[in-house]
Coordinates of C-alpha atoms in Angstrom, one line a residue:
X1 CA 249.4 200.8 108.8
X2 CA 250.0 197.5 107.1
X3 CA 250.2 197.2 103.2
X4 CA 246.7 195.6 103.0
X5 CA 245.1 198.3 105.1
X6 CA 246.9 201.0 103.1
X7 CA 245.7 199.5 99.8
X8 CA 242.1 199.4 101.1
X9 CA 242.3 203.0 102.2
X10 CA 243.7 204.1 98.8
X11 CA 240.9 202.1 97.0
X12 CA 238.2 203.9 99.1
X13 CA 239.7 207.3 98.3
X14 CA 239.7 206.5 94.6
X15 CA 236.2 205.2 94.8
X16 CA 235.0 208.4 96.6
X17 CA 236.7 210.5 93.8
X18 CA 234.9 208.3 91.2
X19 CA 231.5 208.9 92.8
X20 CA 232.2 212.6 93.1
X21 CA 233.1 212.7 89.4
X22 CA 229.8 211.1 88.4
X23 CA 227.9 213.6 90.6
X24 CA 229.8 216.5 89.1
X25 CA 228.9 215.4 85.6
X26 CA 225.2 214.8 86.2
X27 CA 222.8 216.2 83.6
X28 CA 219.2 216.7 84.8
X29 CA 218.0 217.3 81.3
X30 CA 219.2 213.9 80.1
X31 CA 218.2 212.1 83.3
X32 CA 214.5 212.5 82.7
X33 CA 214.3 210.6 79.3
X34 CA 216.8 208.1 80.5
X35 CA 214.6 207.2 83.5
X36 CA 211.5 207.2 81.3
X37 CA 213.2 204.7 78.9
X38 CA 213.6 202.4 82.0
X39 CA 209.9 202.8 82.9
X40 CA 211.0 205.2 85.7
X41 CA 212.1 202.3 87.8
X42 CA 215.4 204.0 88.7
X43 CA 216.6 207.6 89.1
X44 CA 219.4 208.6 86.7
X45 CA 222.2 211.1 86.9
X46 CA 221.8 211.7 83.2
X47 CA 225.3 210.5 82.2
X48 CA 225.0 208.8 78.8
X49 CA 227.0 205.6 78.1
X50 CA 229.9 207.1 76.1
X51 CA 230.5 209.8 78.7
X52 CA 230.1 207.3 81.6
X53 CA 232.7 205.0 80.0
X54 CA 235.1 207.9 79.5
X55 CA 234.6 209.1 83.1
X56 CA 235.2 205.6 84.6
X57 CA 238.1 204.6 82.2
X58 CA 241.0 205.4 84.6
X59 CA 239.2 204.0 87.6
X60 CA 238.5 200.7 85.9
X61 CA 242.0 200.5 84.5
X62 CA 243.4 200.8 88.0
X63 CA 240.9 198.2 89.3
X64 CA 242.1 195.7 86.6
X65 CA 245.0 195.1 88.9
X66 CA 242.8 193.7 91.6
X67 CA 243.8 190.2 92.8
X68 CA 240.4 189.3 94.1
X69 CA 236.8 190.4 93.3
X70 CA 235.9 193.4 95.5
X71 CA 232.3 192.5 96.4
X72 CA 232.2 195.4 98.9
X73 CA 232.6 197.7 96.0
X74 CA 229.9 196.0 93.9
X75 CA 227.3 195.9 96.7
X76 CA 228.0 199.5 97.6
X77 CA 227.4 200.6 94.0
X78 CA 224.2 198.6 93.9
X79 CA 223.0 200.3 97.0
X80 CA 223.4 203.8 95.5
X81 CA 220.1 205.1 94.0
X82 CA 221.2 206.3 90.6
X83 CA 221.3 203.7 87.9
X84 CA 224.7 204.8 86.5
X85 CA 226.3 203.3 89.7
X86 CA 224.9 199.9 89.0
X87 CA 226.3 200.2 85.5
X88 CA 229.7 201.1 87.0
X89 CA 229.5 198.0 89.2
X90 CA 228.8 195.8 86.2
X91 CA 231.6 197.4 84.3
X92 CA 233.9 196.6 87.2
X93 CA 232.6 193.0 87.2
X94 CA 233.4 192.7 83.5
X95 CA 236.8 194.2 84.1
X96 CA 237.7 191.5 86.6
X97 CA 235.8 188.6 85.1
X98 CA 238.9 186.4 85.0
X99 CA 238.9 186.5 88.8
X100 CA 235.4 184.9 89.2
X101 CA 235.2 181.3 90.4
X102 CA 232.3 179.1 91.6
X103 CA 232.8 180.6 95.0
X104 CA 231.5 184.0 93.7
X105 CA 228.2 182.6 92.2
X106 CA 226.1 183.2 95.3
X107 CA 227.0 186.8 95.2
X108 CA 226.4 187.0 91.4
X109 CA 223.0 185.5 92.0
X110 CA 222.3 188.1 94.6
X111 CA 223.3 190.9 92.2
X112 CA 221.1 189.6 89.4
X113 CA 218.2 189.7 91.9
X114 CA 219.0 193.2 93.1
X115 CA 217.3 196.2 91.3
X116 CA 216.6 193.8 88.5
X117 CA 215.7 195.0 85.0
X118 CA 216.7 193.9 81.6
X119 CA 219.6 196.4 81.3
X120 CA 221.5 195.1 84.3
X121 CA 220.5 191.5 84.0
X122 CA 221.5 191.2 80.3
X123 CA 224.9 192.8 81.1
X124 CA 225.5 190.3 83.9
X125 CA 224.4 187.5 81.7
X126 CA 227.4 188.1 79.5
X127 CA 229.7 187.6 82.5
X128 CA 227.8 184.5 83.6
X129 CA 228.4 183.0 80.2
X130 CA 232.1 183.7 80.4
X131 CA 232.3 182.1 83.9
X132 CA 230.5 179.0 82.7
X133 CA 232.9 178.4 79.9
X134 CA 235.8 178.8 82.3
X135 CA 234.4 176.8 85.2
X136 CA 232.3 173.8 84.1
X137 CA 230.7 173.2 87.5
X138 CA 229.0 176.6 87.6
X139 CA 226.4 175.6 85.0
X140 CA 225.3 172.5 86.7
X141 CA 225.4 173.9 90.3
X142 CA 223.9 177.3 89.6
X143 CA 222.5 178.0 86.2
X144 CA 220.7 174.6 86.1
X145 CA 219.0 175.7 89.4
X146 CA 218.0 179.0 87.8
X147 CA 216.1 177.2 85.1
X148 CA 213.5 176.2 87.8
X149 CA 213.7 179.4 89.8
X150 CA 210.6 181.5 90.6
X151 CA 212.7 184.6 89.7
X152 CA 212.1 185.6 86.1
X153 CA 215.5 187.2 85.8
X154 CA 217.3 184.1 86.9
X155 CA 215.2 182.2 84.4
X156 CA 216.2 184.7 81.7
X157 CA 219.9 184.2 82.4
X158 CA 219.5 180.4 82.3
X159 CA 218.1 180.8 78.8
X160 CA 220.5 183.5 77.5
X161 CA 223.9 182.7 79.1
X162 CA 225.0 180.7 76.0
X163 CA 224.0 183.6 73.7
X164 CA 227.5 184.0 72.2
X165 CA 228.6 180.3 72.4
X166 CA 227.8 179.6 68.7
X167 CA 229.2 176.0 68.0
X168 CA 229.9 175.6 71.7
X169 CA 226.1 175.8 72.6
X170 CA 224.8 172.9 74.6
X171 CA 221.5 172.4 72.8
X172 CA 220.3 169.9 75.3
X173 CA 220.7 172.5 78.1
X174 CA 219.2 175.2 75.9
X175 CA 216.1 173.1 75.1
X176 CA 215.7 172.3 78.8
X177 CA 215.9 176.0 79.8
X178 CA 213.4 176.9 77.1
X179 CA 210.9 174.1 77.6
X180 CA 210.8 174.5 81.4
X181 CA 209.9 178.2 80.9
X182 CA 207.9 178.3 77.8
X183 CA 204.5 178.8 79.5
X184 CA 205.4 181.4 82.1
X185 CA 203.5 184.2 80.2
X186 CA 206.3 186.5 81.3
X187 CA 207.3 189.0 78.6
X188 CA 211.0 189.0 79.5
X189 CA 211.1 185.2 79.6
X190 CA 209.3 184.8 76.3
X191 CA 211.5 187.5 74.7
X192 CA 214.6 185.7 76.0
X193 CA 213.5 182.4 74.5
X194 CA 213.1 184.1 71.1
X195 CA 216.4 185.9 71.4
X196 CA 218.3 182.7 72.3
X197 CA 216.7 180.8 69.4
X198 CA 217.3 183.7 67.0
X199 CA 221.0 184.0 67.9
X200 CA 221.6 180.2 67.7
X201 CA 219.9 180.1 64.3
X202 CA 222.9 182.0 63.0
X203 CA 224.9 178.9 63.8
X204 CA 222.4 176.1 63.2
X205 CA 219.2 177.1 61.4
X206 CA 218.0 173.5 61.0
X207 CA 218.1 172.8 64.8
X208 CA 216.1 176.0 65.5
X209 CA 213.6 175.4 62.8
X210 CA 212.9 171.9 64.0
X211 CA 212.7 173.0 67.6
X212 CA 210.1 175.7 66.8
X213 CA 208.1 173.3 64.7
X214 CA 208.0 170.6 67.3
X215 CA 207.4 172.5 70.5
X216 CA 204.7 174.8 71.8
X217 CA 206.1 178.3 72.3
X218 CA 204.5 181.7 72.7
X219 CA 203.9 183.8 69.6
X220 CA 206.5 186.3 70.8
X221 CA 209.1 183.6 71.1
X222 CA 208.3 182.1 67.7
X223 CA 208.3 185.5 66.0
X224 CA 211.7 186.5 67.5
X225 CA 213.2 183.1 67.1
X226 CA 212.2 182.7 63.5
X227 CA 213.7 185.9 62.1
X228 CA 216.7 184.3 60.4
X229 CA 215.6 180.7 59.6
X230 CA 213.5 181.5 56.5
X231 CA 210.8 179.2 55.2

């Protein structure tokens, strides 16, 4: 057995142990309200966030040594029914975010569109934002396309990927993403617009105030975006 095959075998053994650990710690009593909170879109094992992070800590620490993104692992975890496995996949993505390049963006787009809901999409959004700062071409080749997508979750990421950019925010791109999606009548898009404006108002209240005053936005977007700009 060559070194690469041995390494792959060892990784699969550790993954199987990780999955078994999750199943061993499932909590049916907690699973019910957790699923209800997500509108019963996904089944849950009932492992709450602090416990899930503790259970996966050693696994993710080991995976931090990866030399390339393990997309087989990510897609496998997204195929499993329980939502905690998608959270584990996203935690892995965050762990190896320095490895992502423009070549990974088709797969990232696929993951955003798989079992989509705000919990997974907003966590991946943070990773997209990181990648865009590191690789300039990603924004123009991918995120710009998402602005005009028919998929509301890709739209949401195109609006929110700059959420933590502060002074680095490209307001021209932000305005384009908002204005091209301000009349979708989609709750999660309108909410994203308000969230993006609210967050950027912590850096530039004047820009946000003038943007809201000069453009037609939904009541939800205005209400959310205006929280910190005052009168």
